[in-house]
Short mmCIF file of C-alpha atoms and ligand atoms in Angstrom, two decimals:
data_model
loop_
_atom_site.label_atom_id
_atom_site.label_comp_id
_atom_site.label_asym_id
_atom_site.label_seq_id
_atom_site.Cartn_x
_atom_site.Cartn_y
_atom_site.Cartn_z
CA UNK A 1 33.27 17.26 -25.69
CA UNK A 2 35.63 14.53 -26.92
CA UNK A 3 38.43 16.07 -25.56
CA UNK A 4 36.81 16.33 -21.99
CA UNK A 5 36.68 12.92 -21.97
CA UNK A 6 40.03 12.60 -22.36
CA UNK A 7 42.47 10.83 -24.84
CA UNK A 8 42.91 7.76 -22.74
CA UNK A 9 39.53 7.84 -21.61
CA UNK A 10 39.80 9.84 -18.28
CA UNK A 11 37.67 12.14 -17.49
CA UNK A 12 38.45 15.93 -15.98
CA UNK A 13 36.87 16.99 -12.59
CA UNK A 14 34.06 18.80 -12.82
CA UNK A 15 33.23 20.78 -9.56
CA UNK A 16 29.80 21.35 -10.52
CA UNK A 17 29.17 17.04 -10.92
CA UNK A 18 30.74 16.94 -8.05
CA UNK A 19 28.96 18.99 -5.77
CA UNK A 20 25.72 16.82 -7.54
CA UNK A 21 26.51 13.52 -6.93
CA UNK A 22 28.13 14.51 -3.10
CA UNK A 23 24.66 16.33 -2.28
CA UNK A 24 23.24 13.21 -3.44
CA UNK A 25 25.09 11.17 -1.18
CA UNK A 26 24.36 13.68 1.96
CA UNK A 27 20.56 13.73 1.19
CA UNK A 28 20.79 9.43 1.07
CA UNK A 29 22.58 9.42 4.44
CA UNK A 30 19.96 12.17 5.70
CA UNK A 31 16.97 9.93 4.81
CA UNK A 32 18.68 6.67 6.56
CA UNK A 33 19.18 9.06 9.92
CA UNK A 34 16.03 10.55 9.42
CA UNK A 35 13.86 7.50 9.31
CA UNK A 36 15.86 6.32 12.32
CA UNK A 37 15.12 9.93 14.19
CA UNK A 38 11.85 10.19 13.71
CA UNK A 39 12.36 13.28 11.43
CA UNK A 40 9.21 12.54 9.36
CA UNK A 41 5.80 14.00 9.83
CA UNK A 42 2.23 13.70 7.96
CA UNK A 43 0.62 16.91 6.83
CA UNK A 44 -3.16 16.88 5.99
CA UNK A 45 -4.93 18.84 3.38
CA UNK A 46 -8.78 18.82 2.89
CA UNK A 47 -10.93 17.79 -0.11
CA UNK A 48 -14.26 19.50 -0.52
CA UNK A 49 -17.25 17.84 -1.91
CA UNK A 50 -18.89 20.36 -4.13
CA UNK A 51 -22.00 19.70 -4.23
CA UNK A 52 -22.94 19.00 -0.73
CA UNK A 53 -19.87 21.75 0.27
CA UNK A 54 -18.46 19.16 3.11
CA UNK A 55 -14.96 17.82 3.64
CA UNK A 56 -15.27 14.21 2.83
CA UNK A 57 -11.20 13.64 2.79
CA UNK A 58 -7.56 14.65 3.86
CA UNK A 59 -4.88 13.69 1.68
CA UNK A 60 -1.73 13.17 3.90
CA UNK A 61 1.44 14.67 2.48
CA UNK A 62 4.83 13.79 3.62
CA UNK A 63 7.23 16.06 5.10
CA UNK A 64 10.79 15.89 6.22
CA UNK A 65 12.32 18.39 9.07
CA UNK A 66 16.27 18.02 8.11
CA UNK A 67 17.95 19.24 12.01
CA UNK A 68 20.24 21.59 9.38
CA UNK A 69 18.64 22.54 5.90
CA UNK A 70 14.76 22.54 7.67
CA UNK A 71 11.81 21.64 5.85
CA UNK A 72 12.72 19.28 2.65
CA UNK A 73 10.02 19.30 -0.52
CA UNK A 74 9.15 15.18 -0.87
CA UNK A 75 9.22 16.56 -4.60
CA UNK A 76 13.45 16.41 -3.62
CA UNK A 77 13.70 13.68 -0.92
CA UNK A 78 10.74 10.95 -2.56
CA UNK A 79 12.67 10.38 -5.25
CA UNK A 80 16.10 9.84 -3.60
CA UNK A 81 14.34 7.62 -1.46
CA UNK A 82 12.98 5.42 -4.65
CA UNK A 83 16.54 5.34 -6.21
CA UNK A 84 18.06 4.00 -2.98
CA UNK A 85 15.84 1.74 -1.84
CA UNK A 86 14.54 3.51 0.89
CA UNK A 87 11.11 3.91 0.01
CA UNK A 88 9.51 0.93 0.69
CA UNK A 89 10.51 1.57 4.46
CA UNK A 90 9.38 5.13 4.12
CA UNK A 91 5.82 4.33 2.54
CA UNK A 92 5.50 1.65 5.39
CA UNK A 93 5.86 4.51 7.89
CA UNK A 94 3.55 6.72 6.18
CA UNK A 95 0.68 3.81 6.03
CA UNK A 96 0.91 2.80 9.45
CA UNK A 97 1.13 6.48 10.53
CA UNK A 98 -2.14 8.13 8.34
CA UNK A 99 -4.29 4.79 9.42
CA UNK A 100 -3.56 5.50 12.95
CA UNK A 101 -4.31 9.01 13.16
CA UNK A 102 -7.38 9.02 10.64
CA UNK A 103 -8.74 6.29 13.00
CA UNK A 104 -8.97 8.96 15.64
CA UNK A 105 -10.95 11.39 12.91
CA UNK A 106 -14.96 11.34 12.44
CA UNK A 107 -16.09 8.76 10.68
CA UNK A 108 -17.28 10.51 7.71
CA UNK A 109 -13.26 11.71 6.77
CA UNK A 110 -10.85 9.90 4.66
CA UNK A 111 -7.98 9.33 4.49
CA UNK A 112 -5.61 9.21 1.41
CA UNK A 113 -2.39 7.88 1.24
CA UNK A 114 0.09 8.56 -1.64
CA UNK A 115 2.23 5.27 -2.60
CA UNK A 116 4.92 4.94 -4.30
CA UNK A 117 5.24 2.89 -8.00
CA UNK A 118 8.43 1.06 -6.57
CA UNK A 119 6.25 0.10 -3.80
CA UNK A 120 4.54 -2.17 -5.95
CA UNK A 121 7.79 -3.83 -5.81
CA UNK A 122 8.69 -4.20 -2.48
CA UNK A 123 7.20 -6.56 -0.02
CA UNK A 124 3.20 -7.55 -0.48
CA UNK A 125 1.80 -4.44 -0.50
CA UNK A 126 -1.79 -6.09 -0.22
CA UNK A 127 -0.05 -7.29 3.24
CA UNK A 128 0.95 -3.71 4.52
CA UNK A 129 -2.38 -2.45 3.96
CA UNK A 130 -4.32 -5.10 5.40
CA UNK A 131 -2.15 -4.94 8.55
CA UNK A 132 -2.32 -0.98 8.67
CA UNK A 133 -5.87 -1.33 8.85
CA UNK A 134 -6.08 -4.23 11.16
CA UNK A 135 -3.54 -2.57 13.81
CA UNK A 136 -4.94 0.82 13.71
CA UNK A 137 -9.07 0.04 13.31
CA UNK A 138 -9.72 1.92 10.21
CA UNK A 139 -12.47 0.79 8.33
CA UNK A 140 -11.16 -0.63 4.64
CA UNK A 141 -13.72 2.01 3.13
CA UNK A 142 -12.24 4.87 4.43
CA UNK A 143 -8.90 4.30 3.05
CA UNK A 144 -7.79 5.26 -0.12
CA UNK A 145 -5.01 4.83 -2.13
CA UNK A 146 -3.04 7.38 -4.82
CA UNK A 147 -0.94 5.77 -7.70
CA UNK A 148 0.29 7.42 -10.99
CA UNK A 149 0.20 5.76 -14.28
CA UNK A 150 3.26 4.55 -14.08
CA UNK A 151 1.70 2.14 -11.98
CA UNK A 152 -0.24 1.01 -14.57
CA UNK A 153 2.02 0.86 -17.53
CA UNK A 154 5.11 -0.75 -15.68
CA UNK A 155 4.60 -4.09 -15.17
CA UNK A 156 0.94 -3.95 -15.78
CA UNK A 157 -0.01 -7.64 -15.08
CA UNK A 158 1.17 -7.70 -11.73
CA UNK A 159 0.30 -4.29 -10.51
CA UNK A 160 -3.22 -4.96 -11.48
CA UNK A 161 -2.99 -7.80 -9.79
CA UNK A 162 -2.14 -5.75 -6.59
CA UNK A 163 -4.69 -3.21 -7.16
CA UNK A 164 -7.12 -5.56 -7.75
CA UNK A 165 -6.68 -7.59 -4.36
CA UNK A 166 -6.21 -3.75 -2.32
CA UNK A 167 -9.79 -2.90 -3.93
CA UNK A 168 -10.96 -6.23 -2.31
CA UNK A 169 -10.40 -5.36 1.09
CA UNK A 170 -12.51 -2.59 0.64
CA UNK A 171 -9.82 0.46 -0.44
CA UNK A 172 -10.32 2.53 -2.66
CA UNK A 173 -8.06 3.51 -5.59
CA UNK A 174 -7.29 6.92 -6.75
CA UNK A 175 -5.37 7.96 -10.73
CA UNK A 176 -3.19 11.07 -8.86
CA UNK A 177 -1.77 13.88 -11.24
CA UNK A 178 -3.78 12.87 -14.29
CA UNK A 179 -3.68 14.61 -17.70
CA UNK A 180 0.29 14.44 -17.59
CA UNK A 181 2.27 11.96 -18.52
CA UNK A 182 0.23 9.60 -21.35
CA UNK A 183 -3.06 9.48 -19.56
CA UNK A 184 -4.74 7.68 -22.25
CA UNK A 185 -7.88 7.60 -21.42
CA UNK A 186 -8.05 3.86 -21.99
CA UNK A 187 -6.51 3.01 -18.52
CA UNK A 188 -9.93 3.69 -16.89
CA UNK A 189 -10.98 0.77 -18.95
CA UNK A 190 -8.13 -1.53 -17.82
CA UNK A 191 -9.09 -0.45 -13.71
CA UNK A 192 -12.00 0.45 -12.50
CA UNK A 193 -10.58 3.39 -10.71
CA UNK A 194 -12.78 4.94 -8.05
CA UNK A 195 -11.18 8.31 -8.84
CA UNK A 196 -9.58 10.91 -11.01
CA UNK A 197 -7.63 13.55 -9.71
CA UNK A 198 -6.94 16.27 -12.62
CA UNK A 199 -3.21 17.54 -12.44
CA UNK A 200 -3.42 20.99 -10.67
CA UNK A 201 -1.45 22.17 -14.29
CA UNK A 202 -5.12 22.37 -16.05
CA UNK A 203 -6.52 23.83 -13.10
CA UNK A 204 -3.97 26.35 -12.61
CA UNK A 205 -5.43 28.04 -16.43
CA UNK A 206 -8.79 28.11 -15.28
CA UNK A 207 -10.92 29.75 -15.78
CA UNK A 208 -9.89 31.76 -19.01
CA UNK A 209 -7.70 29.05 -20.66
CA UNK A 210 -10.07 27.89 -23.70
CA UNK A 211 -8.01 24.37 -23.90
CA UNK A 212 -7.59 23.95 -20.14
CA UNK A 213 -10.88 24.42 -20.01
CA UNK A 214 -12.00 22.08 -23.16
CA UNK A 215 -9.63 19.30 -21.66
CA UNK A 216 -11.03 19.56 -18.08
CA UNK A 217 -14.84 19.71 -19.55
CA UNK A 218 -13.71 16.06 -21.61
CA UNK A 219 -12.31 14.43 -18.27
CA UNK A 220 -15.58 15.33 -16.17
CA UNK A 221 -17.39 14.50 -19.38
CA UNK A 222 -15.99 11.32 -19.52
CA UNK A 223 -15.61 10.25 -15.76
CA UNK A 224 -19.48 11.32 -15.18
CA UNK A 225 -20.56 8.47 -18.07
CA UNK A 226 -18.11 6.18 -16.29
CA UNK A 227 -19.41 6.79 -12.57
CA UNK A 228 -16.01 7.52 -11.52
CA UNK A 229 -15.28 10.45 -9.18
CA UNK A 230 -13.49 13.11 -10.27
CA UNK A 231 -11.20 15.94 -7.66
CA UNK A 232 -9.20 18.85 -9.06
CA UNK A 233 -5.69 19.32 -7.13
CA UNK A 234 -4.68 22.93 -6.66
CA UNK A 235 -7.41 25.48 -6.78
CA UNK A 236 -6.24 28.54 -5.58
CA UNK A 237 -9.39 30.85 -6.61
CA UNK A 238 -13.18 31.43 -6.51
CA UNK A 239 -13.16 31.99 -10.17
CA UNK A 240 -11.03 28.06 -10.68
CA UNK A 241 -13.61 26.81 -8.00
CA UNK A 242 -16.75 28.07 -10.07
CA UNK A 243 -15.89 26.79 -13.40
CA UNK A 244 -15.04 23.32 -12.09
CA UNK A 245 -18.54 23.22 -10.70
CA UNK A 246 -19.53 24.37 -13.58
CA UNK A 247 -17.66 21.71 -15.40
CA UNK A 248 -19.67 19.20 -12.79
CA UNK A 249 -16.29 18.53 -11.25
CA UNK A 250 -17.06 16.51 -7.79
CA UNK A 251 -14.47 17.28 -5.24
CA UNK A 252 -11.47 20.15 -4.93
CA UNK A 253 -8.41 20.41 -3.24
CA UNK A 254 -6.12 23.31 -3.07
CA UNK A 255 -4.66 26.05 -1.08
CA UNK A 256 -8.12 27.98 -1.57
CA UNK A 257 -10.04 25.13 0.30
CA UNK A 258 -7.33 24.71 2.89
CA UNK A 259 -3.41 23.92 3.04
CA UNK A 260 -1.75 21.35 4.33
CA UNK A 261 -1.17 20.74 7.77
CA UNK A 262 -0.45 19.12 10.83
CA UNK A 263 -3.45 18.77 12.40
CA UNK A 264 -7.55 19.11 10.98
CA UNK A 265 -8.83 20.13 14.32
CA UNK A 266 -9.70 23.33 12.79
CA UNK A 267 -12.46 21.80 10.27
CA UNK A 268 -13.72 19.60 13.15
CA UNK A 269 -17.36 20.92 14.18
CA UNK A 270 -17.42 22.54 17.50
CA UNK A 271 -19.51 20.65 20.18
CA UNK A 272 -22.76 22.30 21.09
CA UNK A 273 -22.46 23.84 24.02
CA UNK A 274 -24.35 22.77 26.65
CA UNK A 275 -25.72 24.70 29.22
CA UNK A 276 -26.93 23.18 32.54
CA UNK A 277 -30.45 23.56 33.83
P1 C2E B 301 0.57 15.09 -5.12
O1 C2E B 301 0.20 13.77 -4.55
O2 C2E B 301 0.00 15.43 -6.45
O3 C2E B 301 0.12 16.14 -4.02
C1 C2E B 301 -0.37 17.43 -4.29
C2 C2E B 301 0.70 18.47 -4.14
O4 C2E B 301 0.16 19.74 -4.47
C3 C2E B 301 1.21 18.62 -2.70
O5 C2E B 301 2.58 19.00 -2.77
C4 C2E B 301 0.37 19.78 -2.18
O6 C2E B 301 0.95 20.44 -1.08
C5 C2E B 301 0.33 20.65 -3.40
N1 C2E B 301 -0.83 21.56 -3.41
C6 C2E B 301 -2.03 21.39 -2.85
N2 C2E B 301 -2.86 22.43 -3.11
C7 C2E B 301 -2.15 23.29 -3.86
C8 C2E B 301 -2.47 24.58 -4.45
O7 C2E B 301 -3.58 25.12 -4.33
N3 C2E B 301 -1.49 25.17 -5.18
C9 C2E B 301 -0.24 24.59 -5.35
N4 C2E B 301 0.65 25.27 -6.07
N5 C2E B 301 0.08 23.39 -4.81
C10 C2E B 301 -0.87 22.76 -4.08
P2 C2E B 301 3.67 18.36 -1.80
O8 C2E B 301 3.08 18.14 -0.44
O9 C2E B 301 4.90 19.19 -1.93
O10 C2E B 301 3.92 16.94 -2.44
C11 C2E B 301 4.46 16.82 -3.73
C12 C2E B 301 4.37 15.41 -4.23
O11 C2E B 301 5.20 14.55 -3.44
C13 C2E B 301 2.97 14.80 -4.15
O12 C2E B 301 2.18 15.25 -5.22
C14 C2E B 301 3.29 13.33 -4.20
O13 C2E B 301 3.51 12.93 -5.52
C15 C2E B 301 4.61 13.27 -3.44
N6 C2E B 301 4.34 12.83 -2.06
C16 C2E B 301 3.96 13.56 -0.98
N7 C2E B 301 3.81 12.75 0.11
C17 C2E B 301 4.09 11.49 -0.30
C18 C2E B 301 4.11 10.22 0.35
O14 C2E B 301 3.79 10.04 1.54
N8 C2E B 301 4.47 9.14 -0.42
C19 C2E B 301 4.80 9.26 -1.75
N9 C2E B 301 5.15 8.18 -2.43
N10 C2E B 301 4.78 10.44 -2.38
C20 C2E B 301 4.43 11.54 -1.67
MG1 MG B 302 -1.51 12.76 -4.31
MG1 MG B 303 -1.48 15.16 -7.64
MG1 MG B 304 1.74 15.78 -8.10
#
């Protein structure tokens, strides 16, 4: 290792960093012609209340249609975007655009909207959402907000600060991807979140897993005592969707309830017909 750094301190080429850091710099140059080009696009994927069995939300999911490599995973392109500065811009786009079209939805959908810690950052986020929901007409209540703990253990005076003033308008704020990461258990004490969404990893070891199971039975458990709301992310079976009622879980989302996707015309109600006399 010493010796390839070099005995004056150079370093030797290495294709492989290369090809990293230049695919790095092609994806950052993508995402500055992309937001120009309009190559973005909201997907929409259902959450199921489970005891009255109606869709009460839509989550809306990013997605990226690169003119050469095609569809682009925001699991690859979101975090380029945070280490370049881009995101604020991008999460701007993405509030304006899922107030606007949920606007257009029945009243009794959702809409939740995934943001960014590094958004906290940026411009007045309590500004961006208040203006979303002035220019497009969507009620404050039927907004709702998904942050990770980072959010919460970066900086934690001023984010709660900012999630504090968001809740005051009237949005709601969801814990995304919970049980990774530290997810102590004492962060519902610091916000009141409205909330929990269990990390589709427990969910995925349903319903035969003894310690998925023990772990999911303590956060429904726990949120039930607190009032807070509690959705698993990624159910993919009958047998997952049983035990989380089971478990008293209140709302699911996963590829079993629906996918995501452009459009939710398909879980709008048909009209009644109606026939002339
Ligand atoms: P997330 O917020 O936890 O979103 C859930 C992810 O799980 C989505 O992946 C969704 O497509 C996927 N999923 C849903 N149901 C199932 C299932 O039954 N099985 C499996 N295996 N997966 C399922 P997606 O759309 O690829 O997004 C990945 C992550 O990218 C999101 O995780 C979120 O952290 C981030 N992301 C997506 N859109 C945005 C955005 O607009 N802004 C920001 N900041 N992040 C976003
Ligand atoms: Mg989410
Ligand atoms: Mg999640
Ligand atoms: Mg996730």
């Amino acid at each position: 290792r010493v010796k390839a750094e070099g005995r004056n301190g150079w370093r030797f080429y290495r294709p492989e960093m290369d090809a990293q850091l230049q695919s790095r710099i092609e994806m950052e140059h993508d995402l500055r012609q992309a937001l120009a080009d309009n190559q973005f696009q909201l997907f929409y994927q259902p959450l199921l209340n489970l005891d009255t069995h109606r869709i009460v939300s839509f989550e809306a999911l990013l997605r990226w249609h690169h003119p050469l490599r095609g569809m682009v995973s925001p699991a690859e392109f979101i975090p380029v975007a945070e280490d370049c500065g881009l995101i604020g811009q991008l999460g701007e786009w993405v509030l304006n655009q899922a107030t606007r079209t949920a606007a257009l939805w029945p009243e009794a959908w959702r809409v939740a909207v995934n943001i960014s810690p590094l958004q906290f950052r940026h411009k007045s986020l309590v500004g961006l959402v208040n203006r979303a929901l002035k220019v497009s007409g969507l009620s404050p209540a039927r907004l709702e907000l998904e942050i990770t703990e980072s959010v919460i253990l970066e900086d934690e005076t001023h984010n709660l600060a900012i999630l504090n003033a968001i809740r005051a308008l009237g949005v709601r704020i969801a814990m995304d991807d919970f049980g990774t990461g530290y997810s102590s258990l004492s962060y519902l004490r610091t916000f009141p979140f409205d909330k929990i969404k269990i990390d589709q990893s427990f969910v995925r070891d349903l319903p035969h897993d003894k310690n998925a199971l023990s772990i999911v039975r303590a956060i429904t458990d726990m949120a039930q005592s607190l009032g807070v709301l509690i959705t698993a992310e990624g159910v993919e079976t009958e047998a997952q969707m049983e035990a989380l009622k089971a478990l008293n879980c209140g709302e699911a989302q996963g590829y079993l309830i629906g996918r995501p996707a452009p459009d939710i015309s398909a879980y709008v109600q048909p009209l009644a017909v109606c026939y002339g006399t």
